[in-house]
Amino acid sequence: NNFDSAIELSTQLKKKNADFAAFLRKAEKIPACRGLTFESFLIMPVQRVPRYVMLLMDLLKNTWEDHSDYSSIEAALKKMKETGDFINESKRNFEASEKIKVLAKSVTGKVPKEFIAPHRKFIKEGAVKWVGNFTAQLFLFSDMLLVTKSGRGSSYDSKAMIGLTQLSINKCEDLKKVPNAFKLSNIDDHNKKQEYTFSCDTEMERDSWIKNIYQQADAIASGTHSFRKSMAHQ
């Protein structure tokens, strides 16, 4: 999880600290380093697990099923794959957490009082047309959808915060002037119905947004039956 951060820090230090840069150049010339750079050594732990998986797969392929070691190799391969999956999932969670930290500093307007929360995960972002308004940058989290407008630099002004509970998603197939559109409907804290219609550049992009929003809303609603998915034409 810290590989990218380590590479970034190393690059910064080599630019700012001449002694550090000189030390690395000298160390990398040591025969034991075999001509590898400092960055090459940093990535080795990241590459180790996938290499073990490939090694065990090849070993299992070339071992007779009735060999006494077959079941042990098979079990080792299963464990190593599980380890790889765990590492990849941890990396994704770490990157999602870092994304929220960055957004907490760059998004203003309608945002939660506690933007950074243990239960909240970043899922997806992208530009869509908010029908009747402007081109919006959507940020989907595990519990809400932020509708923002790009500001100066890398800043965003949040115009709407859509909760994912009691939410309906509808494809808008018959809106000829608004291609690849979908509509979100829910009830706000004041018991008022809210509707938002967005248009995407492609049908694939629209379906991707619907799928991702549905997955998060369905996860929240599991056991409560508060999520309704309707594919009826509007």
XYZ file of N, CA and C in Angstrom:
702
model
N 0.805 -1.216 0.000
C 0.000 0.000 0.000
C 0.837 1.264 0.000
N 2.058 1.169 0.543
C 2.887 2.358 0.679
C 3.890 2.518 -0.461
N 3.802 1.632 -1.474
C 4.800 1.676 -2.553
C 4.789 3.019 -3.272
N 3.603 3.466 -3.708
C 3.516 4.743 -4.434
C 4.007 5.907 -3.583
N 3.649 5.884 -2.295
C 4.086 6.955 -1.388
C 5.601 6.920 -1.211
N 6.149 5.710 -1.127
C 7.600 5.566 -0.956
C 8.352 6.075 -2.185
N 7.834 5.765 -3.375
C 8.455 6.234 -4.613
C 8.405 7.757 -4.694
N 7.254 8.322 -4.342
C 7.099 9.780 -4.371
C 8.044 10.455 -3.393
N 8.151 9.889 -2.178
C 9.043 10.453 -1.175
C 10.490 10.351 -1.613
N 10.866 9.205 -2.186
C 12.240 9.014 -2.664
C 12.588 10.034 -3.739
N 11.663 10.253 -4.663
C 11.892 11.221 -5.742
C 12.079 12.631 -5.184
N 11.257 12.995 -4.217
C 11.359 14.317 -3.602
C 12.684 14.495 -2.868
N 13.086 13.455 -2.125
C 14.322 13.538 -1.361
C 15.544 13.648 -2.266
N 15.529 12.928 -3.388
C 16.667 12.994 -4.310
C 16.810 14.383 -4.927
N 15.672 15.080 -5.075
C 15.720 16.433 -5.629
C 16.165 17.453 -4.586
N 15.746 17.238 -3.328
C 16.007 18.215 -2.278
C 17.280 17.947 -1.490
N 17.683 16.681 -1.403
C 18.810 16.300 -0.554
C 19.925 15.703 -1.405
N 20.962 16.506 -1.668
C 22.070 16.060 -2.525
C 22.820 14.888 -1.904
N 22.971 14.894 -0.584
C 23.681 13.794 0.093
C 22.930 12.473 -0.072
N 21.602 12.532 0.032
C 20.784 11.331 -0.125
C 20.911 10.789 -1.548
N 20.858 11.685 -2.529
C 20.975 11.274 -3.930
C 22.340 10.667 -4.209
N 23.398 11.285 -3.629
C 24.755 10.767 -3.825
C 24.919 9.391 -3.173
N 24.331 9.214 -1.988
C 24.395 7.923 -1.297
C 23.748 6.820 -2.130
N 22.577 7.115 -2.714
C 21.891 6.112 -3.531
C 22.709 5.749 -4.761
N 23.312 6.747 -5.412
C 24.120 6.468 -6.608
C 25.297 5.574 -6.253
N 25.911 5.827 -5.095
C 27.056 5.034 -4.657
C 26.619 3.617 -4.278
N 25.497 3.523 -3.547
C 25.008 2.214 -3.101
C 24.584 1.343 -4.275
N 24.004 1.956 -5.293
C 23.512 1.191 -6.442
C 24.642 0.602 -7.281
N 25.884 1.091 -7.053
C 27.046 0.563 -7.784
C 27.674 -0.641 -7.082
N 27.197 -0.939 -5.878
C 27.722 -2.096 -5.147
C 27.366 -3.367 -5.927
N 28.324 -4.267 -6.129
C 28.062 -5.493 -6.909
C 26.853 -6.289 -6.427
N 26.621 -6.282 -5.111
C 25.512 -7.052 -4.548
C 24.157 -6.543 -5.050
N 24.107 -5.310 -5.507
C 22.851 -4.744 -6.014
C 22.553 -5.204 -7.439
N 23.524 -5.798 -8.090
C 23.353 -6.377 -9.431
C 22.810 -5.359 -10.435
N 23.220 -4.100 -10.272
C 22.811 -3.061 -11.208
C 21.396 -2.560 -11.014
N 20.717 -3.025 -9.951
C 19.336 -2.598 -9.693
C 19.310 -1.264 -8.957
N 18.293 -0.474 -9.244
C 18.147 0.816 -8.582
C 17.406 0.659 -7.254
N 17.385 1.729 -6.479
C 16.676 1.740 -5.200
C 15.187 1.445 -5.417
N 14.614 2.049 -6.476
C 13.200 1.844 -6.788
C 12.907 0.390 -7.156
N 13.882 -0.275 -7.790
C 13.715 -1.681 -8.154
C 13.583 -2.566 -6.918
N 14.300 -2.226 -5.875
C 14.206 -2.992 -4.630
C 12.883 -2.713 -3.911
N 12.397 -1.476 -4.028
C 11.138 -1.131 -3.372
C 9.961 -1.927 -3.933
N 10.003 -2.218 -5.217
C 8.863 -2.899 -5.844
C 8.903 -4.415 -5.655
N 10.042 -4.938 -5.207
C 10.172 -6.396 -5.058
C 9.102 -7.031 -4.168
N 8.808 -6.467 -2.976
C 7.749 -7.078 -2.147
C 6.388 -7.081 -2.829
N 6.134 -6.060 -3.662
C 4.864 -5.971 -4.376
C 4.747 -7.096 -5.401
N 5.876 -7.434 -6.038
C 5.878 -8.447 -7.084
C 5.996 -9.866 -6.540
N 6.386 -10.007 -5.285
C 6.706 -11.326 -4.743
C 5.514 -12.279 -4.752
N 4.365 -11.841 -4.249
C 3.207 -12.727 -4.147
C 2.735 -13.217 -5.521
N 2.567 -12.345 -6.537
C 2.175 -12.840 -7.859
C 3.160 -13.862 -8.423
N 4.440 -13.671 -8.148
C 5.442 -14.627 -8.639
C 5.302 -15.972 -7.948
N 4.992 -15.943 -6.649
C 4.770 -17.201 -5.926
C 3.557 -17.934 -6.490
N 2.515 -17.182 -6.818
C 1.315 -17.792 -7.390
C 1.653 -18.487 -8.709
N 2.408 -17.798 -9.574
C 2.790 -18.376 -10.863
C 3.666 -19.611 -10.676
N 4.577 -19.548 -9.708
C 5.464 -20.682 -9.434
C 4.674 -21.894 -8.970
N 3.750 -21.682 -8.043
C 2.956 -22.789 -7.504
C 1.998 -23.359 -8.548
N 1.465 -22.487 -9.413
C 0.591 -22.966 -10.489
C 1.360 -23.875 -11.437
N 2.573 -23.476 -11.769
C 3.406 -24.275 -12.661
C 3.825 -25.585 -11.994
N 4.137 -25.492 -10.702
C 4.535 -26.683 -9.955
C 3.379 -27.675 -9.855
N 2.172 -27.151 -9.600
C 0.999 -28.015 -9.493
C 0.682 -28.678 -10.840
N 0.833 -27.917 -11.904
C 0.559 -28.424 -13.247
C 1.470 -29.598 -13.595
N 2.684 -29.565 -13.083
C 3.666 -30.602 -13.410
C 3.832 -31.637 -12.301
N 2.851 -31.723 -11.413
C 2.874 -32.721 -10.337
C 1.715 -33.698 -10.524
N 1.982 -34.979 -10.419
C 0.921 -35.984 -10.554
C -0.102 -35.826 -9.431
N -1.358 -36.008 -9.742
C -2.408 -35.848 -8.746
C -2.293 -36.858 -7.605
N -1.703 -38.009 -7.879
C -1.552 -39.015 -6.832
C -0.232 -38.893 -6.082
N 0.528 -37.815 -6.395
C 1.798 -37.584 -5.689
C 1.509 -37.104 -4.273
N 2.343 -37.472 -3.341
C 2.122 -37.123 -1.934
C 2.163 -35.614 -1.685
N 2.831 -34.864 -2.563
C 2.948 -33.413 -2.377
C 1.831 -32.629 -3.068
N 1.020 -33.298 -3.871
C 0.019 -32.592 -4.686
C -0.950 -31.767 -3.836
N -1.517 -32.396 -2.816
C -2.500 -31.694 -1.985
C -1.878 -30.522 -1.232
N -0.621 -30.653 -0.824
C 0.069 -29.563 -0.110
C 0.334 -28.385 -1.043
N 0.734 -28.691 -2.268
C 0.972 -27.633 -3.252
C -0.338 -26.929 -3.587
N -1.400 -27.713 -3.731
C -2.722 -27.157 -4.033
C -3.197 -26.235 -2.920
N -2.976 -26.660 -1.666
C -3.377 -25.841 -0.520
C -2.542 -24.565 -0.448
N -1.240 -24.678 -0.744
C -0.348 -23.508 -0.722
C -0.763 -22.501 -1.794
N -1.139 -23.020 -2.975
C -1.576 -22.142 -4.060
C -2.843 -21.399 -3.673
N -3.791 -22.094 -3.048
C -5.033 -21.471 -2.618
C -4.758 -20.357 -1.609
N -3.892 -20.636 -0.631
C -3.557 -19.638 0.388
C -2.852 -18.431 -0.231
N -1.955 -18.689 -1.184
C -1.215 -17.595 -1.808
C -2.143 -16.717 -2.642
N -3.130 -17.336 -3.325
C -4.113 -16.559 -4.080
C -4.952 -15.705 -3.134
N -5.337 -16.278 -2.002
C -6.113 -15.534 -1.005
C -5.306 -14.360 -0.468
N -4.018 -14.583 -0.263
C -3.136 -13.506 0.203
C -3.062 -12.388 -0.822
N -2.930 -12.774 -2.109
C -2.889 -11.780 -3.175
C -4.175 -10.983 -3.258
N -5.307 -11.676 -3.132
C -6.610 -10.993 -3.158
C -6.736 -10.021 -1.985
N -6.258 -10.447 -0.813
C -6.317 -9.591 0.380
C -5.466 -8.334 0.190
N -4.277 -8.515 -0.377
C -3.381 -7.374 -0.611
C -4.010 -6.400 -1.599
N -4.581 -6.935 -2.678
C -5.199 -6.079 -3.700
C -6.396 -5.321 -3.133
N -7.215 -6.015 -2.323
C -8.378 -5.366 -1.722
C -7.944 -4.281 -0.736
N -6.894 -4.569 0.038
C -6.366 -3.580 0.989
C -5.842 -2.358 0.258
N -5.190 -2.593 -0.886
C -4.661 -1.494 -1.693
C -5.796 -0.617 -2.217
N -6.867 -1.281 -2.710
C -8.017 -0.519 -3.211
C -8.659 0.310 -2.100
N -8.793 -0.285 -0.906
C -9.386 0.439 0.219
C -8.519 1.621 0.637
N -7.206 1.410 0.627
C -6.277 2.478 0.991
C -6.383 3.639 0.002
N -6.403 3.311 -1.296
C -6.500 4.343 -2.329
C -7.823 5.095 -2.239
N -8.898 4.359 -1.908
C -10.208 4.996 -1.757
C -10.212 5.955 -0.571
N -9.559 5.554 0.519
C -9.471 6.415 1.709
C -8.663 7.671 1.416
N -7.567 7.507 0.679
C -6.745 8.647 0.313
C -7.512 9.608 -0.587
N -8.354 9.047 -1.476
C -9.149 9.884 -2.373
C -10.110 10.754 -1.581
N -10.726 10.189 -0.552
C -11.663 10.947 0.276
C -10.939 12.086 0.994
N -9.722 11.827 1.452
C -8.943 12.869 2.129
C -8.664 14.033 1.186
N -8.351 13.710 -0.062
C -8.080 14.755 -1.056
C -9.353 15.547 -1.350
N -10.465 14.829 -1.533
C -11.737 15.499 -1.845
C -12.229 16.361 -0.687
N -11.959 15.918 0.538
C -12.388 16.687 1.712
C -11.781 18.090 1.707
N -10.621 18.230 1.071
C -9.943 19.522 1.015
C -10.338 20.341 -0.212
N -10.888 19.665 -1.230
C -11.140 20.371 -2.491
C -12.621 20.584 -2.812
N -13.523 19.924 -2.061
C -14.954 20.075 -2.329
C -15.593 20.992 -1.288
N -16.320 21.989 -1.746
C -17.029 22.910 -0.852
C -18.518 22.877 -1.195
N -19.326 23.534 -0.387
C -20.760 23.589 -0.649
C -21.522 22.546 0.139
N -22.438 21.844 -0.515
C -23.281 20.854 0.153
C -22.520 19.549 0.362
N -21.893 19.439 1.517
C -21.133 18.241 1.860
C -21.487 17.833 3.292
N -21.248 16.585 3.667
C -21.524 16.152 5.041
C -20.661 16.921 6.038
N -21.164 17.087 7.257
C -20.382 17.765 8.293
C -19.089 17.016 8.550
N -19.171 15.682 8.552
C -17.978 14.848 8.715
C -17.723 14.138 7.392
N -16.965 14.794 6.528
C -16.717 14.243 5.194
C -15.943 12.937 5.285
N -14.917 12.928 6.119
C -14.110 11.724 6.320
C -14.745 10.912 7.447
N -15.309 9.763 7.100
C -15.988 8.913 8.078
C -15.583 7.456 7.847
N -15.490 6.664 8.920
C -15.045 5.262 8.783
C -15.893 4.437 7.821
N -17.194 4.713 7.764
C -18.084 3.906 6.937
C -18.078 4.322 5.470
N -17.526 5.486 5.159
C -17.633 6.031 3.806
C -16.446 5.613 2.942
N -16.758 5.080 1.761
C -15.730 4.691 0.810
C -15.971 5.378 -0.528
N -14.890 5.789 -1.164
C -14.990 6.372 -2.504
C -15.149 5.236 -3.510
N -16.093 5.389 -4.456
C -16.378 4.341 -5.426
C -16.024 4.741 -6.859
N -16.498 5.916 -7.273
C -16.379 6.268 -8.701
C -16.546 7.770 -8.900
N -15.962 8.299 -9.961
C -16.179 9.692 -10.334
C -16.222 9.821 -11.849
N -16.836 10.903 -12.319
C -16.893 11.129 -13.748
C -17.759 12.316 -14.105
N -17.579 12.811 -15.324
C -18.336 13.972 -15.793
C -19.588 13.514 -16.536
N -20.718 14.129 -16.220
C -21.992 13.863 -16.901
C -22.712 15.197 -17.090
N -23.738 15.185 -17.918
C -24.552 16.402 -18.085
C -25.732 16.335 -17.123
N -25.836 17.319 -16.265
C -26.994 17.422 -15.381
C -28.069 18.142 -16.180
N -29.066 17.406 -16.643
C -30.073 17.942 -17.572
C -30.744 19.184 -16.994
N -30.714 20.258 -17.778
C -31.323 21.510 -17.364
C -30.394 22.392 -16.548
N -29.185 21.901 -16.297
C -28.243 22.675 -15.485
C -26.894 22.840 -16.188
N -25.937 21.994 -15.863
C -24.579 22.162 -16.372
C -23.874 20.810 -16.425
N -22.680 20.802 -16.985
C -21.866 19.589 -16.959
C -21.341 19.416 -15.544
N -21.711 18.315 -14.953
C -21.377 18.092 -13.544
C -20.314 17.012 -13.390
N -19.585 17.111 -12.305
C -18.635 16.064 -11.916
C -19.278 15.299 -10.766
N -19.590 14.023 -11.014
C -20.210 13.199 -9.983
C -19.154 12.452 -9.184
N -19.375 12.391 -7.878
C -18.522 11.601 -6.993
C -19.428 10.632 -6.237
N -19.260 9.349 -6.515
C -20.075 8.332 -5.854
C -19.313 7.735 -4.681
N -19.977 7.729 -3.527
C -19.426 7.108 -2.321
C -20.333 5.951 -1.917
N -19.948 5.245 -0.898
C -20.725 4.081 -0.470
C -22.061 4.465 0.151
N -22.264 5.744 0.477
C -23.508 6.164 1.121
C -24.160 7.383 0.489
N -23.533 7.967 -0.546
C -24.115 9.167 -1.144
C -23.497 9.440 -2.509
N -24.155 10.333 -3.242
C -23.656 10.805 -4.533
C -23.565 12.320 -4.478
N -22.383 12.848 -4.714
C -22.190 14.291 -4.740
C -22.236 14.790 -6.182
N -23.047 15.818 -6.413
C -23.133 16.457 -7.721
C -22.394 17.777 -7.615
N -21.274 17.896 -8.299
C -20.447 19.094 -8.145
C -20.221 19.809 -9.480
N -19.791 21.050 -9.359
C -19.402 21.846 -10.512
C -17.936 22.212 -10.351
N -17.170 22.007 -11.409
C -15.736 22.287 -11.336
C -15.480 23.755 -11.051
N -14.527 23.997 -10.127
C -14.161 25.360 -9.794
C -12.758 25.666 -10.289
N -12.091 26.540 -9.604
C -10.729 26.897 -9.990
C -9.762 25.789 -9.616
N -8.828 25.553 -10.515
C -7.827 24.526 -10.237
C -8.465 23.155 -10.094
N -8.188 22.525 -8.971
C -8.733 21.183 -8.720
C -9.864 21.217 -7.702
N -10.507 22.379 -7.550
C -11.587 22.518 -6.572
C -12.943 22.211 -7.206
N -13.909 21.854 -6.354
C -15.263 21.537 -6.812
C -16.265 22.163 -5.853
N -17.360 22.649 -6.429
C -18.438 23.224 -5.635
C -19.610 22.241 -5.666
N -19.928 21.663 -4.522
C -21.000 20.674 -4.455
C -22.361 21.358 -4.525
N -23.172 20.953 -5.508
C -24.492 21.547 -5.712
C -25.616 20.679 -5.160
N -25.368 19.400 -4.998
C -26.397 18.502 -4.478
C -25.732 17.296 -3.819
N -26.361 16.828 -2.762
C -25.881 15.655 -2.045
C -27.039 14.659 -1.993
N -26.932 13.576 -2.751
C -28.028 12.625 -2.899
C -27.762 11.387 -2.046
N -28.621 11.167 -1.064
C -28.497 9.965 -0.246
C -28.924 8.739 -1.033
N -28.376 7.582 -0.697
C -28.662 6.367 -1.454
C -29.739 5.489 -0.826
N -30.356 5.962 0.250
C -31.475 5.211 0.828
C -32.776 5.676 0.177
N -33.742 4.767 0.108
C -35.048 5.054 -0.511
C -34.861 5.686 -1.888
N -33.997 5.066 -2.666
C -33.625 5.626 -3.966
C -34.187 4.786 -5.112
N -34.661 5.471 -6.162
C -35.105 4.802 -7.388
C -34.202 5.229 -8.531
N -33.843 4.268 -9.386
C -33.039 4.547 -10.569
C -33.861 4.175 -11.799
N -33.942 5.080 -12.763
C -34.721 4.821 -13.970
C -33.929 5.189 -15.211
N -33.881 4.274 -16.171
C -33.359 4.614 -17.481
C -34.390 5.495 -18.184
N -33.928 6.469 -18.927
C -34.835 7.369 -19.640
C -34.672 7.134 -21.142
N -35.199 6.034 -21.619
C -35.009 5.640 -23.011
C -35.740 6.541 -24.006
N -36.858 7.147 -23.581
C -37.690 7.869 -24.540
C -37.399 9.368 -24.611
N -36.354 9.813 -23.923
C -35.991 11.233 -24.003
C -35.068 11.416 -25.205
N -35.674 11.650 -26.387
C -34.911 11.687 -27.631
C -33.863 12.796 -27.652
N -34.184 13.919 -27.037
C -33.246 15.039 -27.044
C -32.185 14.916 -25.945
N -32.357 13.906 -25.094
C -31.402 13.694 -24.004
C -30.932 12.229 -24.082
N -29.904 11.949 -24.868
C -29.456 10.570 -25.052
C -28.762 10.002 -23.811
N -28.869 8.689 -23.645
C -28.162 7.965 -22.588
C -28.415 8.573 -21.205
N -29.680 8.857 -20.931
C -30.038 9.523 -19.676
C -30.525 8.529 -18.626
N -30.369 8.927 -17.371
C -30.949 8.168 -16.269
C -31.416 9.137 -15.193
N -32.446 8.731 -14.452
C -33.039 9.598 -13.437
C -32.921 8.960 -12.060
N -32.555 9.768 -11.078
C -32.503 9.346 -9.684
C -33.622 10.044 -8.923
N -34.355 9.307 -8.111
C -35.434 9.885 -7.303
C -35.317 9.381 -5.880
N -35.468 10.285 -4.923
C -35.502 9.875 -3.514
C -36.292 10.877 -2.691
N -36.429 10.591 -1.420
C -37.144 11.465 -0.482
C -36.124 12.108 0.446
N -36.147 13.448 0.542
C -35.157 14.125 1.384
C -35.596 14.130 2.847
N -34.806 14.787 3.676
C -35.073 14.825 5.123
C -36.373 15.533 5.476
N -36.872 16.348 4.541
C -38.121 17.078 4.766
C -39.311 16.374 4.113
N -39.125 15.104 3.766
C -40.169 14.269 3.171
C -40.629 14.788 1.808
N -39.710 15.448 1.095
C -40.012 15.951 -0.237
C -39.292 15.106 -1.276
N -39.980 14.842 -2.391
C -39.387 14.044 -3.456
C -38.386 14.873 -4.245
N -37.219 14.286 -4.482
C -36.177 14.945 -5.270
C -35.909 14.113 -6.514
N -35.735 14.785 -7.648
C -35.435 14.085 -8.885
C -34.248 14.746 -9.578
N -33.366 13.921 -10.120
C -32.183 14.397 -10.817
C -32.040 13.577 -12.098
N -31.896 14.247 -13.230
C -31.717 13.557 -14.499
C -30.341 13.890 -15.061
N -29.599 12.852 -15.399
C -28.246 13.019 -15.924
C -28.143 12.351 -17.294
N -27.287 12.889 -18.134
C -27.062 12.350 -19.467
C -25.577 12.044 -19.654
N -25.286 10.873 -20.208
C -23.902 10.442 -20.420
C -23.555 10.454 -21.915
N -22.282 10.419 -22.212
C -21.841 10.423 -23.612
C -22.177 9.107 -24.314
N -22.128 8.001 -23.583
C -22.387 6.703 -24.193
C -23.347 5.878 -23.339
N -23.972 4.897 -23.970
C -24.867 3.996 -23.258
C -24.101 3.173 -22.227
N -22.879 2.787 -22.574
C -22.051 2.007 -21.658
C -21.741 2.793 -20.381
N -21.451 4.084 -20.559
C -21.162 4.939 -19.409
C -22.397 5.067 -18.517
N -23.567 5.253 -19.136
C -24.807 5.352 -18.369
C -25.052 4.080 -17.561
N -24.907 2.925 -18.226
C -25.153 1.656 -17.554
C -24.167 1.406 -16.422
N -22.938 1.909 -16.595
C -21.933 1.767 -15.545
C -22.321 2.557 -14.303
N -22.841 3.789 -14.512
C -23.288 4.605 -13.383
C -24.468 3.941 -12.674
N -25.415 3.449 -13.452
C -26.590 2.798 -12.858
C -26.163 1.582 -12.039
N -25.270 0.780 -12.594
C -24.804 -0.425 -11.907
C -24.109 -0.080 -10.598
N -23.203 0.889 -10.641
C -22.443 1.244 -9.438
C -23.320 1.866 -8.360
N -24.228 2.754 -8.761
C -25.132 3.373 -7.787
C -26.041 2.315 -7.180
N -26.560 1.430 -8.036
C -27.437 0.359 -7.552
C -26.728 -0.524 -6.533
N -25.493 -0.895 -6.820
C -24.744 -1.774 -5.918
C -24.576 -1.154 -4.536
N -24.271 0.134 -4.490
C -24.071 0.793 -3.198
C -25.397 0.963 -2.462
N -26.430 1.365 -3.185
C -27.735 1.550 -2.554
C -28.290 0.219 -2.063
N -28.085 -0.831 -2.845
C -28.575 -2.148 -2.470
C -27.860 -2.662 -1.226
N -26.560 -2.348 -1.115
C -25.798 -2.770 0.063
C -26.330 -2.097 1.325
N -26.697 -0.815 1.200
C -27.251 -0.082 2.333
C -28.617 -0.644 2.716
N -29.410 -0.952 1.696
C -30.801 -1.343 1.922
C -30.991 -2.814 2.261
N -29.964 -3.612 2.179
C -30.114 -5.045 2.419
C -30.713 -5.285 3.804
N -31.848 -5.973 3.800
C -32.540 -6.268 5.056
C -33.578 -5.236 5.433
N -33.554 -4.074 4.755
C -34.522 -3.016 5.084
C -35.541 -2.829 3.970
N -35.218 -3.320 2.782
C -36.105 -3.198 1.618
C -36.437 -1.736 1.311
N -35.504 -0.831 1.598
C -35.776 0.594 1.357
C -35.298 1.062 -0.001
N -34.648 0.141 -0.761
C -34.168 0.541 -2.088
C -35.057 -0.050 -3.167
N -35.452 0.783 -4.120
C -36.286 0.333 -5.206
C -35.585 0.613 -6.520
N -35.378 -0.442 -7.309
C -34.739 -0.261 -8.624
C -35.783 -0.461 -9.698
N -36.042 0.568 -10.436
C -37.051 0.482 -11.500
C -36.407 0.788 -12.832
N -36.599 -0.091 -13.803
C -36.048 0.135 -15.128
C -37.159 0.564 -16.084
N -38.296 0.981 -15.521
C -39.415 1.400 -16.355
C -39.063 2.680 -17.107
N -39.557 2.807 -18.322
C -39.296 4.015 -19.105
C -40.025 5.204 -18.494
N -39.375 6.354 -18.573
C -39.975 7.586 -18.056
C -40.677 8.338 -19.164
